[in-house]
Amino acid sequence: MAREFEFEGFETKSIHAADPRSEAFGSLTVPLYMTSTYVFPDAETGGARFAGEEQGMIYSRIANPTVDVLEKAMAQLEGAEAGLAFGSGMGAISAVLIAMVKSGDHILCSDGLYGCTYGLLTMLKEKFGVEFDLVDMSDMERVRAMMRPQTKVVYVETPINPTLKVVDLQAVSEIAHAGGAQLVVDNTFMTPYLQQPLKHGADVVVHSATKYLGGHGDLIAGVAVGSKAFLDELRFSTLKDIGAVMAPMEAWLILRGLKTLSLRMERHCENAHKVYTYLANHPKVSKVYFPGAPDHPQQELIARQMRGSSGMIAFEVQTLEAGRTLMNSVRLAQLAVSLGEATTLIQHPASMTHAVVPADVRRDEMGIADGLVRLSVGLEHPDDIIADLEQALAKIP
Ligand SMILES: C/C=C(/N=C/c1c(COP(=O)(O)O)cnc(C)c1O)C(=O)O
């Protein structure tokens, strides 16, 4: 079980949230329950647990003791009543959205989303008649105008993958709630160390735990946090019956990642600021998108909503060819999708993470240019990251 807190510091909570002392032997780390099923003491107990009349483990697709500790730890770090773990970020997102909508409903989204999230929305529309629209959420009048009586969910990434635009959660939540909709926020790029959307009016927060939460590029996982009532509903519906469950090993690794989350996010932020300054002054870089930019137009909102920039930077070079030359020339950064781990990663959204988005939507609504490159700034020495970019940019004719 995760302990109830008498300490306030995030750094303390993220280390002590997983309190295994209720387990046997007093192990300091959480025991790893590599089991698919649980033995009932007698038939009556088995029946009572299936009927929901008695607490207790039934089957690891429904709950697992190691995963349970992670769920409670994530709820505490995000300031939620409850958490639920999934086998991937997309598993969490699909379970939440499918639970919230039915045919004929409408989802209003930020005008930028991870490519597969857009793919999921397209599938829900084409196969199940759930409509969705993207809207520029820097214009609240436009958001209000796009709400429909059928709008059940307002779905937001902030900062947006990959353009890093920031959305005012408090303002959007007021519009969503006034229209009878729930606000779902994907907090993957920030983590609860840098941003806690529930404090700004979100109803549910989702994460790709694959990224900063695990922090070491060695797992795929997802998490949702929110009200206990909603997450209990999810557990026995779109988790249990669709089945995108998190394995106990992944939960154990994420709990280990959480212990250094605050340290790692501080270093990701620090390194990203140095890399941003380098890129912003480079003659071959035409535009840089970074929430930590000192002249960022949304400074007031960023200061109110975010504790730091995180480690993500997007920037444009003149052409797609120039971008490819750059990506083919890095030697320290790795040319790979994903983000949020110790290794600096570089990728090309238009042809990789967002290739699934129709070109007109990708370019005209999401603002993803063909020359846009996305950098997940890692934990290497910043001088080495910059020297690597310097030699790679020099290769652009
Ligand atoms: C290759 C994956 C990338 N992203 C993923 C992602 C997911 C989906 O998370 P799983 O990959 O299902 O854990 C959810 N939410 C956000 C904001 C994401 O960036 C990527 O961008 O590089």
Tab-separated table of C-alpha atoms and ligand atoms in Angstrom:
chain	number	residue	atom	x	y	z
A	1	MET	CA	0.000	0.000	0.000
A	2	ALA	CA	1.141	3.570	-0.495
A	3	ARG	CA	1.391	5.523	2.760
A	4	GLU	CA	-0.790	8.488	3.589
A	5	PHE	CA	1.459	11.517	3.708
A	6	GLU	CA	2.699	13.644	6.540
A	7	PHE	CA	5.424	15.127	4.268
A	8	GLU	CA	4.775	17.826	1.662
A	9	GLY	CA	7.794	17.957	-0.670
A	10	PHE	CA	7.244	16.407	-4.106
A	11	GLU	CA	10.804	15.078	-3.889
A	12	THR	CA	9.898	13.293	-0.651
A	13	LYS	CA	6.588	11.954	-1.918
A	14	SER	CA	8.098	10.584	-5.116
A	15	ILE	CA	10.623	8.578	-3.074
A	16	HIS	CA	8.330	7.456	-0.277
A	17	ALA	CA	5.003	7.126	-2.081
A	18	ALA	CA	5.550	3.425	-2.583
A	19	ASP	CA	5.435	2.145	0.993
A	20	PRO	CA	5.838	-1.628	0.912
A	21	ARG	CA	6.014	-2.037	4.690
A	22	SER	CA	2.594	-3.632	4.730
A	23	GLU	CA	4.182	-6.480	2.798
A	24	ALA	CA	6.033	-9.433	4.301
A	25	PHE	CA	9.671	-9.204	5.494
A	26	GLY	CA	9.789	-5.388	5.544
A	27	SER	CA	11.384	-5.177	2.096
A	28	LEU	CA	12.374	-1.552	1.409
A	29	THR	CA	11.392	-1.876	-2.248
A	30	VAL	CA	7.983	-2.985	-3.422
A	31	PRO	CA	7.706	-6.757	-3.894
A	32	LEU	CA	7.279	-7.795	-7.524
A	33	TYR	CA	4.144	-9.917	-7.821
A	34	MET	CA	4.750	-11.800	-11.065
A	35	THR	CA	1.433	-13.622	-10.933
A	36	SER	CA	-1.544	-13.774	-13.270
A	37	THR	CA	-4.018	-15.060	-10.699
A	38	TYR	CA	-4.740	-15.346	-6.942
A	39	VAL	CA	-5.876	-18.291	-4.841
A	40	PHE	CA	-9.184	-17.878	-2.990
A	41	PRO	CA	-9.302	-19.301	0.581
A	42	ASP	CA	-12.683	-20.840	-0.242
A	43	ALA	CA	-15.410	-20.799	-2.889
A	44	GLU	CA	-17.542	-18.341	-0.957
A	45	THR	CA	-14.715	-15.786	-0.921
A	46	GLY	CA	-14.118	-16.230	-4.637
A	47	GLY	CA	-17.777	-15.586	-5.340
A	48	ALA	CA	-17.883	-12.619	-2.974
A	49	ARG	CA	-14.872	-10.996	-4.652
A	50	PHE	CA	-16.380	-11.436	-8.127
A	51	ALA	CA	-19.620	-9.959	-6.807
A	52	GLY	CA	-17.714	-6.985	-5.425
A	53	GLU	CA	-18.911	-7.838	-1.927
A	54	GLU	CA	-15.379	-8.418	-0.637
A	55	GLN	CA	-12.058	-6.699	-1.354
A	56	GLY	CA	-9.230	-8.881	-2.565
A	57	MET	CA	-7.195	-9.860	-5.591
A	58	ILE	CA	-8.897	-11.876	-8.328
A	59	TYR	CA	-6.798	-11.764	-11.532
A	60	SER	CA	-3.935	-9.477	-12.664
A	61	ARG	CA	-5.906	-8.078	-15.588
A	62	ILE	CA	-8.112	-6.417	-12.923
A	63	ALA	CA	-5.508	-5.599	-10.230
A	64	ASN	CA	-2.047	-6.578	-9.074
A	65	PRO	CA	-0.356	-5.647	-5.738
A	66	THR	CA	2.769	-4.143	-7.378
A	67	VAL	CA	0.711	-2.216	-9.928
A	68	ASP	CA	-1.603	-1.065	-7.115
A	69	VAL	CA	1.298	0.667	-5.365
A	70	LEU	CA	2.175	2.552	-8.556
A	71	GLU	CA	-1.443	3.588	-9.077
A	72	LYS	CA	-1.664	5.001	-5.573
A	73	ALA	CA	1.737	6.696	-5.891
A	74	MET	CA	0.742	8.414	-9.161
A	75	ALA	CA	-2.556	9.560	-7.621
A	76	GLN	CA	-0.665	11.135	-4.728
A	77	LEU	CA	1.868	12.839	-6.986
A	78	GLU	CA	-0.864	14.291	-9.234
A	79	GLY	CA	-3.137	15.163	-6.278
A	80	ALA	CA	-5.870	12.780	-7.448
A	81	GLU	CA	-8.251	10.500	-5.569
A	82	ALA	CA	-7.135	7.450	-7.540
A	83	GLY	CA	-4.903	6.162	-10.328
A	84	LEU	CA	-5.106	3.352	-12.861
A	85	ALA	CA	-2.231	1.764	-14.786
A	86	PHE	CA	-2.216	0.617	-18.415
A	87	GLY	CA	0.089	-1.197	-20.809
A	88	SER	CA	0.812	1.990	-22.775
A	89	GLY	CA	-0.074	5.656	-22.974
A	90	MET	CA	-2.439	4.843	-25.818
A	91	GLY	CA	-3.986	2.167	-23.611
A	92	ALA	CA	-4.730	4.800	-20.992
A	93	ILE	CA	-6.041	7.348	-23.496
A	94	SER	CA	-8.280	4.860	-25.328
A	95	ALA	CA	-9.696	3.431	-22.093
A	96	VAL	CA	-10.546	6.925	-20.801
A	97	LEU	CA	-12.084	8.213	-24.045
A	98	ILE	CA	-14.068	5.050	-24.800
A	99	ALA	CA	-15.497	5.196	-21.270
A	100	MET	CA	-16.523	8.831	-21.703
A	101	VAL	CA	-18.214	8.844	-25.118
A	102	LYS	CA	-20.812	6.976	-27.138
A	103	SER	CA	-21.887	7.169	-30.774
A	104	GLY	CA	-23.105	10.681	-31.662
A	105	ASP	CA	-20.981	12.411	-29.031
A	106	HIS	CA	-18.308	15.024	-29.816
A	107	ILE	CA	-14.743	15.541	-28.566
A	108	LEU	CA	-13.092	18.977	-28.790
A	109	CYS	CA	-9.286	18.795	-28.916
A	110	SER	CA	-6.310	21.087	-28.752
A	111	ASP	CA	-4.966	21.900	-32.227
A	112	GLY	CA	-2.056	19.529	-31.754
A	113	LEU	CA	-1.974	15.933	-30.556
A	114	TYR	CA	0.386	12.998	-30.638
A	115	GLY	CA	-0.100	11.241	-33.977
A	116	CYS	CA	-1.582	8.007	-32.602
A	117	THR	CA	-4.000	9.967	-30.429
A	118	TYR	CA	-5.223	11.581	-33.641
A	119	GLY	CA	-5.391	8.085	-35.135
A	120	LEU	CA	-7.542	6.881	-32.226
A	121	LEU	CA	-9.928	9.829	-32.662
A	122	THR	CA	-10.172	9.071	-36.381
A	123	MET	CA	-10.999	5.435	-35.586
A	124	LEU	CA	-13.665	6.455	-33.054
A	125	LYS	CA	-15.183	8.740	-35.695
A	126	GLU	CA	-15.104	6.337	-38.632
A	127	LYS	CA	-16.124	3.171	-36.802
A	128	PHE	CA	-18.294	4.470	-33.969
A	129	GLY	CA	-19.603	7.864	-35.058
A	130	VAL	CA	-17.839	9.911	-32.373
A	131	GLU	CA	-17.146	13.325	-33.919
A	132	PHE	CA	-14.071	15.379	-33.065
A	133	ASP	CA	-12.615	18.770	-33.901
A	134	LEU	CA	-9.256	20.417	-33.319
A	135	VAL	CA	-9.323	24.032	-32.154
A	136	ASP	CA	-6.706	26.683	-31.422
A	137	MET	CA	-7.067	26.927	-27.642
A	138	SER	CA	-5.258	30.255	-27.448
A	139	ASP	CA	-8.594	31.738	-28.599
A	140	MET	CA	-11.205	31.068	-25.889
A	141	GLU	CA	-14.013	32.609	-27.918
A	142	ARG	CA	-13.237	30.099	-30.648
A	143	VAL	CA	-13.163	27.258	-28.098
A	144	ARG	CA	-16.557	28.349	-26.758
A	145	ALA	CA	-17.930	28.568	-30.321
A	146	MET	CA	-16.720	25.032	-31.148
A	147	MET	CA	-18.452	23.454	-28.160
A	148	ARG	CA	-21.593	21.518	-29.081
A	149	PRO	CA	-24.474	20.150	-26.990
A	150	GLN	CA	-22.965	16.736	-27.864
A	151	THR	CA	-19.471	17.674	-26.620
A	152	LYS	CA	-18.703	15.237	-23.794
A	153	VAL	CA	-14.903	15.605	-23.657
A	154	VAL	CA	-12.440	18.440	-24.114
A	155	TYR	CA	-9.066	16.766	-24.729
A	156	VAL	CA	-5.842	18.741	-24.282
A	157	GLU	CA	-2.127	18.188	-24.577
A	158	THR	CA	-0.109	20.978	-22.974
A	159	PRO	CA	2.592	21.605	-24.037
A	160	ILE	CA	1.419	20.138	-27.345
A	161	ASN	CA	3.402	17.359	-29.067
A	162	PRO	CA	5.380	18.525	-31.060
A	163	THR	CA	4.805	22.300	-31.426
A	164	LEU	CA	4.992	22.865	-27.625
A	165	LYS	CA	2.121	25.372	-27.626
A	166	VAL	CA	0.757	25.891	-24.102
A	167	VAL	CA	-2.971	25.723	-23.303
A	168	ASP	CA	-4.629	27.659	-20.448
A	169	LEU	CA	-6.181	24.765	-18.523
A	170	GLN	CA	-8.201	26.867	-16.083
A	171	ALA	CA	-9.837	28.816	-18.907
A	172	VAL	CA	-10.534	25.714	-20.975
A	173	SER	CA	-11.897	23.801	-17.963
A	174	GLU	CA	-14.437	26.581	-17.298
A	175	ILE	CA	-15.696	26.354	-20.887
A	176	ALA	CA	-15.734	22.548	-20.803
A	177	HIS	CA	-17.661	22.378	-17.511
A	178	ALA	CA	-20.083	25.141	-18.555
A	179	GLY	CA	-20.878	22.982	-21.577
A	180	GLY	CA	-21.329	19.799	-19.533
A	181	ALA	CA	-18.076	18.272	-20.791
A	182	GLN	CA	-15.130	16.741	-18.929
A	183	LEU	CA	-11.562	18.013	-19.392
A	184	VAL	CA	-8.947	15.311	-20.045
A	185	VAL	CA	-5.311	16.445	-20.041
A	186	ASP	CA	-2.334	14.493	-21.370
A	187	ASN	CA	0.471	15.481	-18.958
A	188	THR	CA	3.178	13.313	-20.565
A	189	PHE	CA	5.498	16.167	-21.576
A	190	MET	CA	5.402	17.744	-18.094
A	191	THR	CA	4.932	15.002	-15.413
A	192	PRO	CA	3.338	15.936	-12.068
A	193	TYR	CA	6.648	17.457	-10.981
A	194	LEU	CA	6.248	20.288	-13.492
A	195	GLN	CA	2.473	20.504	-13.894
A	196	GLN	CA	-0.608	19.197	-12.023
A	197	PRO	CA	-3.597	19.666	-14.326
A	198	LEU	CA	-6.169	18.644	-11.695
A	199	LYS	CA	-5.284	21.853	-9.825
A	200	HIS	CA	-6.286	23.811	-12.934
A	201	GLY	CA	-9.677	22.227	-13.503
A	202	ALA	CA	-8.874	18.962	-15.285
A	203	ASP	CA	-11.117	15.994	-14.491
A	204	VAL	CA	-8.771	13.250	-15.693
A	205	VAL	CA	-5.016	13.247	-16.401
A	206	VAL	CA	-3.351	10.682	-18.670
A	207	HIS	CA	0.318	9.871	-19.136
A	208	SER	CA	2.522	7.901	-21.399
A	209	ALA	CA	4.639	6.512	-18.530
A	210	THR	CA	6.927	5.262	-21.275
A	211	LYS	CA	8.469	8.711	-21.245
A	212	TYR	CA	9.683	10.841	-18.308
A	213	LEU	CA	7.977	8.798	-15.578
A	214	GLY	CA	9.903	5.614	-16.422
A	215	GLY	CA	12.688	7.882	-17.610
A	216	HIS	CA	15.096	5.287	-18.992
A	217	GLY	CA	13.667	4.207	-22.332
A	218	ASP	CA	13.149	0.634	-21.116
A	219	LEU	CA	9.363	0.219	-20.929
A	220	ILE	CA	6.004	1.010	-22.508
A	221	ALA	CA	3.258	1.962	-20.072
A	222	GLY	CA	0.419	4.367	-19.334
A	223	VAL	CA	-1.379	5.886	-16.345
A	224	ALA	CA	-4.667	7.697	-15.766
A	225	VAL	CA	-5.553	9.613	-12.574
A	226	GLY	CA	-8.801	11.228	-11.483
A	227	SER	CA	-11.805	10.630	-9.243
A	228	LYS	CA	-12.057	7.258	-7.479
A	229	ALA	CA	-15.571	6.787	-8.850
A	230	PHE	CA	-14.495	7.262	-12.475
A	231	LEU	CA	-11.352	5.145	-12.182
A	232	ASP	CA	-13.222	2.323	-10.420
A	233	GLU	CA	-15.653	2.435	-13.362
A	234	LEU	CA	-12.710	2.242	-15.806
A	235	ARG	CA	-11.083	-0.624	-13.938
A	236	PHE	CA	-14.155	-2.825	-14.337
A	237	SER	CA	-15.007	-1.740	-17.883
A	238	THR	CA	-12.508	-0.396	-20.422
A	239	LEU	CA	-9.496	-1.722	-18.516
A	240	LYS	CA	-10.873	-5.142	-17.577
A	241	ASP	CA	-12.752	-5.757	-20.816
A	242	ILE	CA	-10.384	-4.179	-23.354
A	243	GLY	CA	-7.387	-5.344	-21.422
A	244	ALA	CA	-4.552	-2.873	-21.964
A	245	VAL	CA	-3.105	-3.779	-18.557
A	246	MET	CA	0.286	-2.839	-17.159
A	247	ALA	CA	2.614	-5.718	-16.278
A	248	PRO	CA	3.949	-5.753	-12.693
A	249	MET	CA	7.547	-5.465	-13.900
A	250	GLU	CA	6.752	-2.202	-15.659
A	251	ALA	CA	5.045	-0.882	-12.520
A	252	TRP	CA	8.114	-1.824	-10.494
A	253	LEU	CA	10.431	-0.027	-12.947
A	254	ILE	CA	8.254	3.098	-12.988
A	255	LEU	CA	8.222	3.193	-9.172
A	256	ARG	CA	12.001	3.106	-9.361
A	257	GLY	CA	11.922	5.912	-11.978
A	258	LEU	CA	9.704	8.067	-9.772
A	259	LYS	CA	12.391	8.178	-7.089
A	260	THR	CA	14.611	10.328	-9.331
A	261	LEU	CA	11.847	12.102	-11.271
A	262	SER	CA	12.384	15.520	-9.682
A	263	LEU	CA	16.167	15.353	-10.142
A	264	ARG	CA	15.850	14.207	-13.755
A	265	MET	CA	13.229	16.851	-14.656
A	266	GLU	CA	15.391	19.616	-13.190
A	267	ARG	CA	18.339	18.487	-15.307
A	268	HIS	CA	16.162	18.048	-18.434
A	269	CYS	CA	14.947	21.639	-17.937
A	270	GLU	CA	18.447	22.993	-17.296
A	271	ASN	CA	19.929	21.238	-20.324
A	272	ALA	CA	17.017	22.257	-22.547
A	273	HIS	CA	17.476	25.937	-21.660
A	274	LYS	CA	21.133	25.761	-22.731
A	275	VAL	CA	20.321	23.918	-25.949
A	276	TYR	CA	17.505	26.379	-26.706
A	277	THR	CA	19.872	29.351	-26.331
A	278	TYR	CA	22.314	27.704	-28.720
A	279	LEU	CA	19.655	26.880	-31.336
A	280	ALA	CA	17.908	30.275	-31.077
A	281	ASN	CA	21.170	31.961	-32.124
A	282	HIS	CA	22.104	29.590	-34.921
A	283	PRO	CA	21.903	31.026	-38.457
A	284	LYS	CA	20.634	27.769	-39.953
A	285	VAL	CA	17.737	27.487	-37.474
A	286	SER	CA	14.752	29.539	-38.614
A	287	LYS	CA	12.360	28.968	-35.671
A	288	VAL	CA	12.616	27.392	-32.203
A	289	TYR	CA	9.612	26.320	-30.094
A	290	PHE	CA	10.390	26.067	-26.368
A	291	PRO	CA	8.161	26.885	-23.348
A	292	GLY	CA	11.242	28.060	-21.471
A	293	ALA	CA	12.109	30.749	-24.031
A	294	PRO	CA	12.626	34.064	-22.177
A	295	ASP	CA	10.567	35.904	-24.798
A	296	HIS	CA	7.809	33.291	-25.009
A	297	PRO	CA	4.450	35.010	-25.719
A	298	GLN	CA	2.661	32.896	-23.059
A	299	GLN	CA	5.055	33.725	-20.177
A	300	GLU	CA	2.322	34.651	-17.675
A	301	LEU	CA	0.370	31.445	-18.307
A	302	ILE	CA	3.525	29.317	-18.203
A	303	ALA	CA	4.552	30.833	-14.868
A	304	ARG	CA	1.057	30.173	-13.470
A	305	GLN	CA	0.603	26.636	-14.760
A	306	MET	CA	4.070	25.099	-15.120
A	307	ARG	CA	7.017	24.709	-12.757
A	308	GLY	CA	9.511	24.463	-15.612
A	309	SER	CA	9.995	23.951	-19.342
A	310	SER	CA	10.635	20.182	-19.463
A	311	GLY	CA	13.188	18.875	-21.922
A	312	MET	CA	11.349	19.138	-25.224
A	313	ILE	CA	12.399	21.512	-28.023
A	314	ALA	CA	11.093	21.751	-31.595
A	315	PHE	CA	12.896	23.754	-34.231
A	316	GLU	CA	12.796	24.395	-37.960
A	317	VAL	CA	15.607	24.314	-40.457
A	318	GLN	CA	15.030	25.635	-43.933
A	319	THR	CA	13.979	22.455	-45.715
A	320	LEU	CA	13.114	18.803	-45.202
A	321	GLU	CA	16.426	17.889	-46.804
A	322	ALA	CA	18.282	20.097	-44.323
A	323	GLY	CA	16.414	18.371	-41.496
A	324	ARG	CA	17.386	14.958	-42.824
A	325	THR	CA	21.021	16.002	-43.159
A	326	LEU	CA	20.945	17.163	-39.537
A	327	MET	CA	19.302	13.981	-38.243
A	328	ASN	CA	21.655	11.771	-40.249
A	329	SER	CA	24.679	13.606	-38.871
A	330	VAL	CA	24.168	13.557	-35.091
A	331	ARG	CA	26.563	11.291	-33.238
A	332	LEU	CA	25.571	11.701	-29.573
A	333	ALA	CA	21.829	12.320	-29.955
A	334	GLN	CA	20.028	9.229	-31.206
A	335	LEU	CA	17.694	9.310	-34.211
A	336	ALA	CA	14.664	7.677	-32.599
A	337	VAL	CA	11.067	8.444	-31.673
A	338	SER	CA	9.889	8.579	-28.063
A	339	LEU	CA	11.149	11.099	-25.525
A	340	GLY	CA	11.818	11.763	-21.874
A	341	GLU	CA	14.770	9.559	-21.258
A	342	ALA	CA	18.441	10.014	-20.359
A	343	THR	CA	19.569	9.833	-23.990
A	344	THR	CA	18.944	12.878	-26.180
A	345	LEU	CA	16.588	11.804	-28.967
A	346	ILE	CA	15.939	13.567	-32.288
A	347	GLN	CA	13.152	12.837	-34.762
A	348	HIS	CA	11.120	14.249	-37.616
A	349	PRO	CA	7.415	14.574	-36.680
A	350	ALA	CA	6.116	15.077	-40.247
A	351	SER	CA	7.475	11.727	-41.444
A	352	MET	CA	7.574	9.854	-38.123
A	353	THR	CA	5.438	10.456	-34.989
A	354	HIS	CA	2.829	12.517	-36.843
A	355	ALA	CA	3.007	10.848	-40.279
A	356	VAL	CA	-0.376	9.249	-39.558
A	357	VAL	CA	-2.014	12.702	-39.493
A	358	PRO	CA	-3.282	13.791	-42.952
A	359	ALA	CA	-0.798	16.265	-44.443
A	360	ASP	CA	-3.283	19.138	-44.597
A	361	VAL	CA	-4.359	18.671	-40.967
A	362	ARG	CA	-0.762	18.196	-39.853
A	363	ARG	CA	0.436	21.316	-41.604
A	364	ASP	CA	-2.535	23.662	-41.547
A	365	GLU	CA	-4.201	22.813	-38.184
A	366	MET	CA	-1.322	21.409	-36.129
A	367	GLY	CA	1.341	23.753	-37.556
A	368	ILE	CA	3.854	20.957	-38.172
A	369	ALA	CA	6.155	22.082	-41.005
A	370	ASP	CA	8.093	19.567	-43.088
A	371	GLY	CA	11.305	21.116	-41.778
A	372	LEU	CA	10.312	20.729	-38.107
A	373	VAL	CA	12.673	18.631	-35.979
A	374	ARG	CA	11.847	17.554	-32.412
A	375	LEU	CA	14.495	17.146	-29.758
A	376	SER	CA	14.061	15.375	-26.431
A	377	VAL	CA	17.004	16.874	-24.551
A	378	GLY	CA	18.551	14.198	-22.352
A	379	LEU	CA	20.800	14.134	-19.295
A	380	GLU	CA	24.181	14.173	-21.007
A	381	HIS	CA	26.526	17.117	-20.331
A	382	PRO	CA	24.919	20.061	-22.183
A	383	ASP	CA	28.209	21.048	-23.810
A	384	ASP	CA	28.359	17.616	-25.420
A	385	ILE	CA	24.751	17.865	-26.637
A	386	ILE	CA	25.482	21.293	-28.134
A	387	ALA	CA	28.793	20.199	-29.697
A	388	ASP	CA	26.959	17.313	-31.352
A	389	LEU	CA	24.302	19.651	-32.778
A	390	GLU	CA	27.035	22.070	-33.893
A	391	GLN	CA	28.859	19.452	-35.967
A	392	ALA	CA	25.568	18.108	-37.378
A	393	LEU	CA	24.214	21.561	-38.326
A	394	ALA	CA	27.554	22.331	-39.988
A	395	LYS	CA	26.832	19.489	-42.410
A	396	ILE	CA	23.795	21.380	-43.784
A	397	PRO	CA	24.951	23.029	-47.015
B	1	LIG	C1	6.727	7.219	-30.066
B	1	LIG	C2	5.786	7.828	-29.077
B	1	LIG	C3	5.634	9.148	-28.853
B	1	LIG	N1	4.627	9.611	-28.067
B	1	LIG	C4	3.728	8.911	-27.437
B	1	LIG	C5	2.693	9.631	-26.683
B	1	LIG	C6	1.581	8.937	-26.178
B	1	LIG	C7	1.433	7.415	-26.379
B	1	LIG	O1	2.220	6.751	-25.409
B	1	LIG	P1	2.679	5.233	-25.639
B	1	LIG	O2	3.747	5.267	-26.698
B	1	LIG	O3	1.453	4.435	-26.030
B	1	LIG	O4	3.233	4.835	-24.261
B	1	LIG	C8	0.619	9.623	-25.455
B	1	LIG	N2	0.706	10.965	-25.254
B	1	LIG	C9	1.751	11.678	-25.749
B	1	LIG	C10	1.810	13.165	-25.509
B	1	LIG	C11	2.773	11.027	-26.476
B	1	LIG	O5	3.811	11.755	-26.958
B	1	LIG	C12	6.477	10.237	-29.431
B	1	LIG	O6	5.940	11.373	-29.539
B	1	LIG	O7	7.676	10.015	-29.744
